[in-house]
Tab-separated table of C-alpha atoms and ligand atoms in Angstrom:
chain	number	residue	atom	x	y	z
A	601	UNK	CA	-11.349	-20.700	-6.448
A	602	UNK	CA	-10.156	-18.523	-3.564
A	603	UNK	CA	-10.660	-19.469	0.044
A	604	UNK	CA	-13.422	-17.484	1.792
A	605	UNK	CA	-12.721	-15.712	5.052
A	606	UNK	CA	-15.153	-17.288	7.506
A	607	UNK	CA	-13.889	-16.178	10.928
A	608	UNK	CA	-14.992	-13.687	13.559
A	609	UNK	CA	-11.550	-12.163	14.148
A	610	UNK	CA	-8.791	-10.770	11.931
A	611	UNK	CA	-5.414	-9.218	12.674
A	612	UNK	CA	-4.198	-6.395	10.441
A	613	UNK	CA	-0.444	-6.833	10.165
A	614	UNK	CA	0.442	-3.158	10.349
A	615	UNK	CA	1.714	-0.864	13.074
A	616	UNK	CA	0.374	2.102	11.067
A	617	UNK	CA	-2.796	3.320	12.823
A	618	UNK	CA	-3.985	5.173	9.692
A	619	UNK	CA	-3.913	1.997	7.625
A	620	UNK	CA	-5.683	-0.009	10.329
A	621	UNK	CA	-8.419	2.658	10.513
A	622	UNK	CA	-8.877	2.597	6.726
A	623	UNK	CA	-9.110	-1.218	6.694
A	624	UNK	CA	-11.587	-1.138	9.609
A	625	UNK	CA	-13.923	1.034	7.502
A	626	UNK	CA	-13.560	-1.166	4.425
A	627	UNK	CA	-14.296	-4.367	6.335
A	628	UNK	CA	-17.093	-2.922	8.512
A	629	UNK	CA	-19.873	-4.533	6.405
A	630	UNK	CA	-18.523	-8.017	7.165
A	631	UNK	CA	-18.860	-7.814	10.973
A	632	UNK	CA	-15.267	-8.842	11.687
A	633	UNK	CA	-13.528	-7.971	14.939
A	634	UNK	CA	-10.217	-6.354	13.925
A	635	UNK	CA	-6.972	-6.232	15.883
A	636	UNK	CA	-3.757	-4.492	14.891
A	637	UNK	CA	-0.363	-6.131	15.249
A	638	UNK	CA	0.537	-3.289	17.614
A	639	UNK	CA	-2.373	-4.180	19.943
A	640	UNK	CA	-1.299	-7.826	19.932
A	641	UNK	CA	2.383	-6.820	20.264
A	642	UNK	CA	3.425	-8.799	17.198
A	643	UNK	CA	6.921	-8.393	15.764
A	644	UNK	CA	7.689	-6.537	12.516
A	645	UNK	CA	9.479	-9.009	10.209
A	646	UNK	CA	12.284	-8.005	7.843
A	647	UNK	CA	10.745	-7.281	4.442
A	648	UNK	CA	13.403	-8.848	2.251
A	649	UNK	CA	11.203	-10.048	-0.637
A	650	UNK	CA	11.864	-8.983	-4.233
A	651	UNK	CA	8.267	-7.971	-4.990
A	652	UNK	CA	5.344	-6.195	-3.339
A	653	UNK	CA	3.513	-9.527	-3.208
A	654	UNK	CA	6.439	-11.302	-1.520
A	655	UNK	CA	6.716	-8.573	1.118
A	656	UNK	CA	2.962	-8.533	1.831
A	657	UNK	CA	3.127	-12.331	2.283
A	658	UNK	CA	6.118	-12.099	4.647
A	659	UNK	CA	4.043	-9.757	6.845
A	660	UNK	CA	0.759	-11.706	6.700
A	661	UNK	CA	2.471	-15.058	7.379
A	662	UNK	CA	4.447	-13.665	10.311
A	663	UNK	CA	1.315	-12.171	11.894
A	664	UNK	CA	-0.776	-15.332	11.524
A	665	UNK	CA	2.048	-17.449	12.945
A	666	UNK	CA	2.465	-15.212	15.991
A	667	UNK	CA	-1.244	-14.568	16.682
A	668	UNK	CA	-3.001	-17.760	15.595
A	669	UNK	CA	-5.570	-15.526	13.812
A	670	UNK	CA	-6.090	-14.992	10.086
A	671	UNK	CA	-3.887	-11.992	9.151
A	672	UNK	CA	-4.177	-9.289	6.496
A	673	UNK	CA	-1.078	-7.379	5.368
A	674	UNK	CA	-0.299	-4.873	2.638
A	675	UNK	CA	2.756	-3.595	0.857
A	676	UNK	CA	2.755	-0.667	-1.531
A	677	UNK	CA	4.879	1.752	-3.501
A	678	UNK	CA	5.517	3.629	-6.722
A	679	UNK	CA	7.272	2.339	-9.861
A	680	UNK	CA	8.688	4.219	-12.857
A	681	UNK	CA	9.234	1.692	-15.688
A	682	UNK	CA	11.535	3.935	-17.795
A	683	UNK	CA	14.180	3.904	-15.050
A	684	UNK	CA	13.999	0.249	-14.101
A	685	UNK	CA	10.908	0.373	-11.888
A	686	UNK	CA	12.432	2.433	-9.072
A	687	UNK	CA	11.757	3.267	-6.287
A	688	UNK	CA	9.498	0.157	-6.304
A	689	UNK	CA	9.632	-1.945	-3.160
A	690	UNK	CA	12.114	0.606	-1.785
A	691	UNK	CA	9.636	3.527	-2.025
A	692	UNK	CA	9.708	4.281	1.712
A	693	UNK	CA	13.508	4.205	2.284
A	694	UNK	CA	14.093	6.018	-1.045
A	695	UNK	CA	12.680	9.143	0.634
A	696	UNK	CA	15.105	9.137	3.578
A	697	UNK	CA	17.062	12.377	3.521
A	698	UNK	CA	20.710	11.549	4.332
A	699	UNK	CA	21.146	14.923	6.051
A	700	UNK	CA	18.473	14.257	8.679
A	701	UNK	CA	18.144	10.475	8.425
A	702	UNK	CA	14.355	11.062	8.371
A	703	UNK	CA	11.763	10.197	5.717
A	704	UNK	CA	11.232	13.396	3.725
A	705	UNK	CA	9.011	13.229	0.644
A	706	UNK	CA	9.960	16.713	-0.595
A	707	UNK	CA	13.495	15.302	-0.798
A	708	UNK	CA	12.345	11.935	-2.203
A	709	UNK	CA	10.201	13.473	-4.939
A	710	UNK	CA	12.981	15.877	-6.010
A	711	UNK	CA	15.453	12.968	-6.133
A	712	UNK	CA	13.056	10.892	-8.223
A	713	UNK	CA	12.396	13.806	-10.577
A	714	UNK	CA	16.173	14.209	-11.109
A	715	UNK	CA	16.570	10.486	-11.766
A	716	UNK	CA	13.796	10.525	-14.350
A	717	UNK	CA	15.361	13.466	-16.189
A	718	UNK	CA	14.364	13.204	-19.865
A	719	UNK	CA	13.097	9.612	-19.564
A	720	UNK	CA	9.443	8.703	-19.966
A	721	UNK	CA	7.370	9.922	-16.999
A	722	UNK	CA	4.778	7.120	-16.959
A	723	UNK	CA	4.456	5.588	-13.476
A	724	UNK	CA	2.145	3.427	-11.414
A	725	UNK	CA	1.349	2.822	-7.777
A	726	UNK	CA	1.069	-0.789	-6.616
A	727	UNK	CA	-0.645	-2.273	-3.560
A	728	UNK	CA	-0.353	-5.957	-2.674
A	729	UNK	CA	-2.817	-7.318	-0.111
A	730	UNK	CA	-2.247	-10.694	1.468
A	731	UNK	CA	-4.528	-12.775	3.675
A	732	UNK	CA	-2.809	-15.637	5.530
A	733	UNK	CA	-4.443	-18.432	7.556
A	734	UNK	CA	-2.795	-20.245	10.498
A	735	UNK	CA	-2.787	-23.508	8.472
A	736	UNK	CA	-0.433	-21.949	5.877
A	737	UNK	CA	-2.991	-21.043	3.201
A	738	UNK	CA	-2.410	-17.600	1.626
A	739	UNK	CA	-4.466	-15.480	-0.788
A	740	UNK	CA	-2.709	-12.437	-2.286
A	741	UNK	CA	-3.952	-9.804	-4.740
A	742	UNK	CA	-2.303	-6.836	-6.446
A	743	UNK	CA	-3.952	-3.519	-7.321
A	744	UNK	CA	-2.515	-0.782	-9.535
A	745	UNK	CA	-3.246	2.727	-10.717
A	746	UNK	CA	-1.439	3.978	-13.813
A	747	UNK	CA	-0.506	7.586	-14.520
A	748	UNK	CA	2.468	9.933	-14.869
A	749	UNK	CA	4.755	11.995	-12.661
A	750	UNK	CA	4.828	15.779	-13.001
A	751	UNK	CA	7.173	18.511	-11.878
A	752	UNK	CA	6.742	20.843	-10.027
A	753	UNK	CA	4.648	18.998	-7.473
A	754	UNK	CA	1.069	20.110	-6.738
A	755	UNK	CA	-1.251	19.703	-3.736
A	756	UNK	CA	-1.067	19.159	-0.007
A	757	UNK	CA	-3.455	16.212	0.437
A	758	UNK	CA	-2.599	12.550	0.731
A	759	UNK	CA	0.902	11.413	1.634
A	760	UNK	CA	4.156	10.138	0.164
A	761	UNK	CA	4.520	10.679	-3.587
A	762	UNK	CA	0.904	11.872	-4.078
A	763	UNK	CA	1.710	15.498	-5.100
A	764	UNK	CA	3.739	14.237	-8.073
A	765	UNK	CA	1.290	11.672	-9.482
A	766	UNK	CA	-1.565	12.239	-11.953
A	767	UNK	CA	-3.715	9.174	-12.710
A	768	UNK	CA	-4.553	8.511	-16.378
A	769	UNK	CA	-7.721	10.363	-17.378
A	770	UNK	CA	-7.412	12.997	-14.603
A	771	UNK	CA	-5.926	16.522	-14.355
A	772	UNK	CA	-5.366	16.783	-10.621
A	773	UNK	CA	-2.524	15.118	-8.763
A	774	UNK	CA	-3.380	12.690	-5.939
A	775	UNK	CA	-2.133	15.525	-3.696
A	776	UNK	CA	-4.854	17.822	-5.050
A	777	UNK	CA	-7.733	15.317	-4.958
A	778	UNK	CA	-9.810	14.928	-1.850
A	779	UNK	CA	-9.538	11.628	-0.007
A	780	UNK	CA	-12.754	10.120	-1.398
A	781	UNK	CA	-11.751	10.826	-4.986
A	782	UNK	CA	-8.329	9.255	-4.523
A	783	UNK	CA	-9.743	6.274	-2.633
A	784	UNK	CA	-12.173	5.553	-5.468
A	785	UNK	CA	-9.383	4.978	-8.015
A	786	UNK	CA	-6.252	4.159	-6.049
A	787	UNK	CA	-4.070	1.053	-6.164
A	788	UNK	CA	-5.255	0.281	-2.612
A	789	UNK	CA	-8.925	0.497	-3.677
A	790	UNK	CA	-8.201	-1.803	-6.648
A	791	UNK	CA	-6.502	-4.405	-4.434
A	792	UNK	CA	-9.297	-4.200	-1.857
A	793	UNK	CA	-11.962	-4.724	-4.496
A	794	UNK	CA	-10.161	-7.875	-5.622
A	795	UNK	CA	-9.682	-9.336	-2.144
A	796	UNK	CA	-13.245	-8.513	-1.032
A	797	UNK	CA	-14.726	-10.071	-4.169
A	798	UNK	CA	-12.571	-13.175	-3.784
A	799	UNK	CA	-12.499	-13.759	-0.014
A	800	UNK	CA	-15.209	-11.750	1.748
A	801	UNK	CA	-18.278	-12.405	-0.397
A	802	UNK	CA	-20.064	-15.693	-0.751
B	857	LIG	P1	4.359	0.837	2.913
B	857	LIG	O1	3.472	-0.043	2.082
B	857	LIG	O2	3.669	1.349	4.147
B	857	LIG	O3	5.702	0.243	3.153
B	857	LIG	O4	4.580	2.159	2.064
B	857	LIG	C1	5.453	2.224	1.010
B	857	LIG	C2	5.718	3.617	0.517
B	857	LIG	O5	5.123	3.722	-0.770
B	857	LIG	C3	5.105	4.753	1.318
B	857	LIG	O6	5.960	5.212	2.320
B	857	LIG	C4	4.981	5.804	0.240
B	857	LIG	O7	6.222	6.356	0.014
B	857	LIG	C5	4.656	5.009	-1.003
B	857	LIG	N1	3.219	4.954	-1.210
B	857	LIG	C6	2.417	3.874	-1.079
B	857	LIG	N2	1.137	4.176	-1.344
B	857	LIG	C7	1.136	5.494	-1.641
B	857	LIG	C8	0.085	6.399	-1.983
B	857	LIG	O8	-1.123	6.078	-2.040
B	857	LIG	N3	0.483	7.661	-2.214
B	857	LIG	C9	1.756	8.075	-2.153
B	857	LIG	N4	2.760	7.285	-1.830
B	857	LIG	C10	2.454	5.991	-1.569
């Protein structure tokens, strides 16, 4: 039995305004006052876990320790099983272009396509969501969406590796879908469903 969230305030352990906005919308029905770790000037811990779940827990535990509030954190990325699960937890740094030292997904997607070569193109996105309480209790859930990676890339919507990914049962890439369509089936939506069912509903 999971622990229910029964507080008035929650800190979202992310400095990414887009993520905080998305989470604000998802949690609106529960009447929670949300703060971001940027607003509360919380530190960004080193994410040195071996899994998405471990890294989400590092972030949620750090934020609850520093703020004294219950904290929600996420960690996400893309995995290609045929080549050992890369880029996996390294999905963000994998896309850093060594020429500019900047994150560049055109570069990252081309690099990943080269690494896949003739190997199987099945892939999945993962999102781990972790809720940590000041007394040390933690609830963590993982969402996934399975599909395959195509080349050449298609679509301008979304972010990151979206233009390369087609979810099973669909024809459009995440880069071609509109936001609502993607949000209905994404790894993040799957993880949110699980955490809301377990911790935000009585
Ligand atoms: P983080 O969870 O903010 O560290 O993001 C990890 C990285 O995974 C992002 O920079 C993207 O490269 C990738 N990623 C995570 N979710 C998505 C998604 O929904 N679409 C495309 N790329 C994603």
